[in-house]
Amino acid sequence: EEERKEEERREEERRDEEQREEERKEEERRDEEQKAEERKEEERREAELREKQREEELRNEEERKEAELREALRKEEERKEEERREAELREELRREEVRKEEERQEEARRELREEERKEEERREQERRERELREEERKEEARREEERREEELKEQEQREEERKEEERREEEQREEELRNEEERKEAELREALRKEEERKEEERREEERRDEEQREEERKEEERRDEEQKAEERKEEERREAELREELR
């Protein structure tokens, strides 16, 4: 009986020990899950920070472009004062603006490719870390991997949405550039049309002055003819008077 009671006591202690071991493992599993959640939250905050930095860079780039555009418009106003070389200078400046815009677009595309490469390296690093944790955690890591794959899909979807948004913004910037170019061309055509009208007005004014001068010359010629005719009439009347006197 004593041996049986001792055996039951040891069995009870063993079960207590197993229960404490299970509780310890459960606590470690919860700690791992909490750490995983904290890492996920940290990665999300880092992604948000990078997105805010990218938006700030885009705003700065947009402000720089607007400043450059205002500067180009100011220079365009100054060029209008240079009538003799305005056509050549406008064309040269337009080609320069197109070249600079192409360089800026190429720089933006290079930056975008660099960001995508870094993002790909970061995802690759995360994948290697996930694989390592999968080997260490086995079944728990399998569930963690499934959850992360879902997050990766969402992240890729967000990346696709971001790329689509950037593409729309790029198309909008190109449309604005085309509109600006068309406006400049319209202003140039309007300036040329006004110049043609001014020259036509000057030509008509010149013709009008020529016509007035010819009219003045014609009137002067008529006046001299009238004076000559009047002199001739007076001379004729004088000779007639002398003749009558002689006859009388």
mmCIF file of C-alpha atoms in Angstrom:
data_model
loop_
_atom_site.group_PDB
_atom_site.id
_atom_site.type_symbol
_atom_site.label_atom_id
_atom_site.label_comp_id
_atom_site.label_asym_id
_atom_site.label_seq_id
_atom_site.Cartn_x
_atom_site.Cartn_y
_atom_site.Cartn_z
ATOM 1 C CA GLU A 1 0.000 0.000 0.000
ATOM 2 C CA GLU A 2 2.826 2.400 0.839
ATOM 3 C CA GLU A 3 4.507 1.610 -2.479
ATOM 4 C CA ARG A 4 1.219 2.192 -4.358
ATOM 5 C CA LYS A 5 0.686 5.538 -2.654
ATOM 6 C CA GLU A 6 4.286 6.506 -3.411
ATOM 7 C CA GLU A 7 3.759 5.520 -7.056
ATOM 8 C CA GLU A 8 0.566 7.599 -7.243
ATOM 9 C CA ARG A 9 2.387 10.561 -5.698
ATOM 10 C CA ARG A 10 5.207 10.297 -8.253
ATOM 11 C CA GLU A 11 2.648 9.964 -11.046
ATOM 12 C CA GLU A 12 0.891 13.076 -9.801
ATOM 13 C CA GLU A 13 4.184 14.975 -9.680
ATOM 14 C CA ARG A 14 5.020 13.784 -13.192
ATOM 15 C CA ARG A 15 1.653 15.030 -14.511
ATOM 16 C CA ASP A 16 2.187 18.326 -12.722
ATOM 17 C CA GLU A 17 5.625 18.584 -14.278
ATOM 18 C CA GLU A 18 4.204 17.823 -17.751
ATOM 19 C CA GLN A 19 1.471 20.389 -17.281
ATOM 20 C CA ARG A 20 4.018 23.025 -16.250
ATOM 21 C CA GLU A 21 6.112 22.091 -19.310
ATOM 22 C CA GLU A 22 3.064 22.460 -21.561
ATOM 23 C CA GLU A 23 2.268 25.821 -19.991
ATOM 24 C CA ARG A 24 5.880 26.934 -20.489
ATOM 25 C CA LYS A 25 5.778 25.909 -24.172
ATOM 26 C CA GLU A 26 2.433 27.666 -24.622
ATOM 27 C CA GLU A 27 3.921 30.828 -23.068
ATOM 28 C CA GLU A 28 6.929 30.618 -25.417
ATOM 29 C CA ARG A 29 4.598 30.174 -28.395
ATOM 30 C CA ARG A 30 2.595 33.247 -27.373
ATOM 31 C CA ASP A 31 5.844 35.210 -26.960
ATOM 32 C CA GLU A 32 6.916 34.177 -30.468
ATOM 33 C CA GLU A 33 3.545 35.228 -31.890
ATOM 34 C CA GLN A 34 3.741 38.561 -30.080
ATOM 35 C CA LYS A 35 7.268 39.125 -31.397
ATOM 36 C CA ALA A 36 6.092 38.244 -34.914
ATOM 37 C CA GLU A 37 3.235 40.725 -34.613
ATOM 38 C CA GLU A 38 5.638 43.388 -33.355
ATOM 39 C CA ARG A 39 7.976 42.737 -36.296
ATOM 40 C CA LYS A 40 5.012 42.954 -38.689
ATOM 41 C CA GLU A 41 3.923 46.263 -37.132
ATOM 42 C CA GLU A 42 7.498 47.606 -37.357
ATOM 43 C CA GLU A 43 7.723 46.623 -41.022
ATOM 44 C CA ARG A 44 4.340 48.274 -41.681
ATOM 45 C CA ARG A 45 5.493 51.495 -40.000
ATOM 46 C CA GLU A 46 8.719 51.430 -42.002
ATOM 47 C CA ALA A 47 6.718 50.936 -45.214
ATOM 48 C CA GLU A 48 4.446 53.860 -44.289
ATOM 49 C CA LEU A 49 7.488 56.007 -43.518
ATOM 50 C CA ARG A 50 9.050 55.162 -46.889
ATOM 51 C CA GLU A 51 5.753 55.914 -48.629
ATOM 52 C CA LYS A 52 5.526 59.308 -46.866
ATOM 53 C CA GLN A 53 9.127 60.064 -47.811
ATOM 54 C CA ARG A 54 8.408 59.122 -51.427
ATOM 55 C CA GLU A 55 5.298 61.347 -51.468
ATOM 56 C CA GLU A 56 7.348 64.209 -49.994
ATOM 57 C CA GLU A 57 9.988 63.696 -52.682
ATOM 58 C CA LEU A 58 7.266 63.715 -55.350
ATOM 59 C CA ARG A 59 5.842 66.953 -53.927
ATOM 60 C CA ASN A 60 9.291 68.514 -53.881
ATOM 61 C CA GLU A 61 9.870 67.378 -57.460
ATOM 62 C CA GLU A 62 6.498 68.833 -58.498
ATOM 63 C CA GLU A 63 7.302 72.160 -56.789
ATOM 64 C CA ARG A 64 10.704 72.218 -58.487
ATOM 65 C CA LYS A 65 9.058 71.593 -61.849
ATOM 66 C CA GLU A 66 6.512 74.335 -61.171
ATOM 67 C CA ALA A 67 9.350 76.715 -60.262
ATOM 68 C CA GLU A 68 11.172 75.758 -63.443
ATOM 69 C CA LEU A 69 7.979 76.298 -65.426
ATOM 70 C CA ARG A 70 7.467 79.736 -63.895
ATOM 71 C CA GLU A 71 11.072 80.580 -64.699
ATOM 72 C CA ALA A 72 10.581 79.379 -68.278
ATOM 73 C CA LEU A 73 7.451 81.557 -68.605
ATOM 74 C CA ARG A 74 9.359 84.571 -67.273
ATOM 75 C CA LYS A 75 12.084 83.958 -69.810
ATOM 76 C CA GLU A 76 9.430 83.562 -72.498
ATOM 77 C CA GLU A 77 8.088 87.044 -71.637
ATOM 78 C CA GLU A 78 11.600 88.482 -71.907
ATOM 79 C CA ARG A 79 12.129 86.768 -75.246
ATOM 80 C CA LYS A 80 9.007 88.453 -76.642
ATOM 81 C CA GLU A 81 10.876 91.761 -76.377
ATOM 82 C CA GLU A 82 13.549 90.486 -78.745
ATOM 83 C CA GLU A 83 11.620 90.798 -82.012
ATOM 84 C CA ARG A 84 14.484 90.144 -84.395
ATOM 85 C CA ARG A 85 15.511 86.753 -82.920
ATOM 86 C CA GLU A 86 12.267 85.727 -81.167
ATOM 87 C CA ALA A 87 11.450 82.793 -83.474
ATOM 88 C CA GLU A 88 14.921 81.219 -83.307
ATOM 89 C CA LEU A 89 15.242 81.784 -79.565
ATOM 90 C CA ARG A 90 11.803 80.316 -78.785
ATOM 91 C CA GLU A 91 12.590 77.231 -80.838
ATOM 92 C CA GLU A 92 15.952 76.786 -79.102
ATOM 93 C CA LEU A 93 14.415 77.172 -75.652
ATOM 94 C CA ARG A 94 11.637 74.724 -76.548
ATOM 95 C CA ARG A 95 14.181 72.097 -77.581
ATOM 96 C CA GLU A 96 16.115 72.725 -74.357
ATOM 97 C CA GLU A 97 12.972 72.333 -72.256
ATOM 98 C CA VAL A 98 12.107 69.077 -74.035
ATOM 99 C CA ARG A 99 15.629 67.766 -73.456
ATOM 100 C CA LYS A 100 15.558 68.706 -69.790
ATOM 101 C CA GLU A 101 12.125 67.153 -69.346
ATOM 102 C CA GLU A 102 13.334 63.944 -70.970
ATOM 103 C CA GLU A 103 16.349 63.941 -68.637
ATOM 104 C CA ARG A 104 14.088 64.502 -65.621
ATOM 105 C CA GLN A 105 11.800 61.692 -66.723
ATOM 106 C CA GLU A 106 14.760 59.379 -67.259
ATOM 107 C CA GLU A 107 16.065 60.276 -63.783
ATOM 108 C CA ALA A 108 12.637 59.568 -62.291
ATOM 109 C CA ARG A 109 12.515 56.212 -64.078
ATOM 110 C CA ARG A 110 16.006 55.350 -62.800
ATOM 111 C CA GLU A 111 14.970 56.222 -59.259
ATOM 112 C CA LEU A 112 11.848 54.108 -59.645
ATOM 113 C CA ARG A 113 13.877 51.149 -60.899
ATOM 114 C CA GLU A 114 16.285 51.581 -57.963
ATOM 115 C CA GLU A 115 13.388 51.617 -55.511
ATOM 116 C CA GLU A 116 11.938 48.488 -57.116
ATOM 117 C CA ARG A 117 15.331 46.750 -56.933
ATOM 118 C CA LYS A 118 15.694 47.612 -53.246
ATOM 119 C CA GLU A 119 12.128 46.484 -52.621
ATOM 120 C CA GLU A 120 12.890 43.182 -54.371
ATOM 121 C CA GLU A 121 16.055 42.716 -52.296
ATOM 122 C CA ARG A 122 14.104 43.462 -49.139
ATOM 123 C CA ARG A 123 11.452 40.905 -50.070
ATOM 124 C CA GLU A 124 14.179 38.378 -50.894
ATOM 125 C CA GLN A 125 15.785 38.981 -47.504
ATOM 126 C CA GLU A 126 12.441 38.550 -45.794
ATOM 127 C CA ARG A 127 11.859 35.334 -47.732
ATOM 128 C CA ARG A 128 15.210 33.919 -46.565
ATOM 129 C CA GLU A 129 14.395 34.883 -43.003
ATOM 130 C CA ARG A 130 10.991 33.250 -43.302
ATOM 131 C CA GLU A 131 12.567 30.064 -44.601
ATOM 132 C CA LEU A 132 15.017 30.027 -41.683
ATOM 133 C CA ARG A 133 12.226 30.556 -39.168
ATOM 134 C CA GLU A 134 10.232 27.853 -40.947
ATOM 135 C CA GLU A 135 13.035 25.350 -40.334
ATOM 136 C CA GLU A 136 13.200 26.375 -36.671
ATOM 137 C CA ARG A 137 9.493 26.520 -35.894
ATOM 138 C CA LYS A 138 8.246 23.667 -38.157
ATOM 139 C CA GLU A 139 4.445 23.473 -37.836
ATOM 140 C CA GLU A 140 4.162 26.860 -36.207
ATOM 141 C CA ALA A 141 6.350 28.314 -38.953
ATOM 142 C CA ARG A 142 4.086 26.732 -41.578
ATOM 143 C CA ARG A 143 1.084 28.668 -40.255
ATOM 144 C CA GLU A 144 3.267 31.780 -40.020
ATOM 145 C CA GLU A 145 4.355 31.290 -43.627
ATOM 146 C CA GLU A 146 0.755 31.070 -44.807
ATOM 147 C CA ARG A 147 -0.056 34.299 -43.010
ATOM 148 C CA ARG A 148 2.985 36.039 -44.475
ATOM 149 C CA GLU A 149 2.151 34.816 -47.955
ATOM 150 C CA GLU A 150 -1.222 36.491 -47.583
ATOM 151 C CA GLU A 151 0.516 39.667 -46.434
ATOM 152 C CA LEU A 152 2.887 39.435 -49.386
ATOM 153 C CA LYS A 153 -0.051 39.200 -51.764
ATOM 154 C CA GLU A 154 -1.581 42.277 -50.186
ATOM 155 C CA GLN A 155 1.756 44.064 -50.363
ATOM 156 C CA GLU A 156 2.165 43.124 -54.028
ATOM 157 C CA GLN A 157 -1.357 44.360 -54.677
ATOM 158 C CA ARG A 158 -0.507 47.644 -52.962
ATOM 159 C CA GLU A 159 2.685 47.818 -55.016
ATOM 160 C CA GLU A 160 0.680 47.294 -58.203
ATOM 161 C CA GLU A 161 -1.758 50.003 -57.116
ATOM 162 C CA ARG A 162 1.174 52.323 -56.357
ATOM 163 C CA LYS A 163 2.712 51.665 -59.767
ATOM 164 C CA GLU A 164 -0.653 52.276 -61.428
ATOM 165 C CA GLU A 165 -1.005 55.564 -59.524
ATOM 166 C CA GLU A 166 2.493 56.618 -60.580
ATOM 167 C CA ARG A 167 1.681 55.701 -64.189
ATOM 168 C CA ARG A 168 -1.466 57.853 -64.078
ATOM 169 C CA GLU A 169 0.522 60.711 -62.531
ATOM 170 C CA GLU A 170 3.163 60.351 -65.266
ATOM 171 C CA GLU A 171 0.453 60.426 -67.943
ATOM 172 C CA GLN A 172 -1.054 63.505 -66.303
ATOM 173 C CA ARG A 173 2.352 65.248 -66.263
ATOM 174 C CA GLU A 174 2.869 64.383 -69.926
ATOM 175 C CA GLU A 175 -0.613 65.716 -70.742
ATOM 176 C CA GLU A 176 0.176 68.942 -68.864
ATOM 177 C CA LEU A 177 3.437 69.292 -70.779
ATOM 178 C CA ARG A 178 1.627 68.770 -74.073
ATOM 179 C CA ASN A 179 -0.994 71.341 -73.087
ATOM 180 C CA GLU A 180 1.733 73.807 -72.108
ATOM 181 C CA GLU A 181 3.516 73.206 -75.404
ATOM 182 C CA GLU A 182 0.287 73.734 -77.349
ATOM 183 C CA ARG A 183 -0.379 76.925 -75.381
ATOM 184 C CA LYS A 184 3.103 78.253 -76.185
ATOM 185 C CA GLU A 185 2.646 77.388 -79.844
ATOM 186 C CA ALA A 186 -0.747 79.142 -79.817
ATOM 187 C CA GLU A 187 0.855 82.216 -78.220
ATOM 188 C CA LEU A 188 3.593 82.134 -80.851
ATOM 189 C CA ARG A 189 1.042 81.868 -83.658
ATOM 190 C CA GLU A 190 -0.949 84.716 -82.111
ATOM 191 C CA ALA A 191 2.198 86.869 -81.844
ATOM 192 C CA LEU A 192 3.102 86.111 -85.468
ATOM 193 C CA ARG A 193 -0.470 86.882 -86.551
ATOM 194 C CA LYS A 194 -0.374 90.226 -84.728
ATOM 195 C CA GLU A 195 3.013 90.966 -86.294
ATOM 196 C CA GLU A 196 1.568 90.207 -89.738
ATOM 197 C CA GLU A 197 -1.430 92.427 -89.006
ATOM 198 C CA ARG A 198 0.902 95.202 -87.831
ATOM 199 C CA LYS A 199 2.983 94.926 -91.003
ATOM 200 C CA GLU A 200 -0.180 94.861 -93.121
ATOM 201 C CA GLU A 201 -1.452 97.944 -91.306
ATOM 202 C CA GLU A 202 1.874 99.702 -91.912
ATOM 203 C CA ARG A 203 1.707 98.738 -95.607
ATOM 204 C CA ARG A 204 -1.837 100.087 -95.902
ATOM 205 C CA GLU A 205 -0.784 103.260 -94.059
ATOM 206 C CA GLU A 206 2.159 103.645 -96.454
ATOM 207 C CA GLU A 207 -0.160 103.160 -99.428
ATOM 208 C CA ARG A 208 -2.585 105.684 -97.951
ATOM 209 C CA ARG A 209 0.212 108.251 -97.521
ATOM 210 C CA ASP A 210 1.398 107.574 -101.078
ATOM 211 C CA GLU A 211 -2.154 108.016 -102.327
ATOM 212 C CA GLU A 212 -2.510 111.292 -100.382
ATOM 213 C CA GLN A 213 0.803 112.500 -101.774
ATOM 214 C CA ARG A 214 -0.270 111.631 -105.331
ATOM 215 C CA GLU A 215 -3.585 113.385 -104.710
ATOM 216 C CA GLU A 216 -1.742 116.474 -103.440
ATOM 217 C CA GLU A 217 0.540 116.416 -106.469
ATOM 218 C CA ARG A 218 -2.487 116.033 -108.784
ATOM 219 C CA LYS A 219 -4.262 118.977 -107.093
ATOM 220 C CA GLU A 220 -1.067 121.055 -107.291
ATOM 221 C CA GLU A 221 -0.764 120.202 -110.996
ATOM 222 C CA GLU A 222 -4.406 121.211 -111.582
ATOM 223 C CA ARG A 223 -3.851 124.453 -109.664
ATOM 224 C CA ARG A 224 -0.834 125.310 -111.822
ATOM 225 C CA ASP A 225 -2.829 124.466 -114.960
ATOM 226 C CA GLU A 226 -5.660 126.731 -113.781
ATOM 227 C CA GLU A 227 -3.210 129.560 -113.046
ATOM 228 C CA GLN A 228 -1.576 129.098 -116.467
ATOM 229 C CA LYS A 229 -4.991 129.102 -118.170
ATOM 230 C CA ALA A 230 -5.970 132.241 -116.213
ATOM 231 C CA GLU A 231 -2.738 133.947 -117.313
ATOM 232 C CA GLU A 232 -3.392 132.902 -120.898
ATOM 233 C CA ARG A 233 -6.965 134.284 -120.710
ATOM 234 C CA LYS A 234 -5.686 137.560 -119.288
ATOM 235 C CA GLU A 235 -3.052 137.763 -122.019
ATOM 236 C CA GLU A 236 -5.683 137.025 -124.666
ATOM 237 C CA GLU A 237 -8.042 139.661 -123.251
ATOM 238 C CA ARG A 238 -5.173 142.179 -123.190
ATOM 239 C CA ARG A 239 -4.306 141.530 -126.836
ATOM 240 C CA GLU A 240 -8.008 141.769 -127.815
ATOM 241 C CA ALA A 241 -8.262 145.065 -125.954
ATOM 242 C CA GLU A 242 -5.189 146.389 -127.740
ATOM 243 C CA LEU A 243 -6.595 145.223 -131.066
ATOM 244 C CA ARG A 244 -9.924 146.912 -130.446
ATOM 245 C CA GLU A 245 -8.126 150.041 -129.438
ATOM 246 C CA GLU A 246 -6.035 149.878 -132.583
ATOM 247 C CA LEU A 247 -9.140 149.307 -134.696
ATOM 248 C CA ARG A 248 -10.949 152.165 -132.974
#
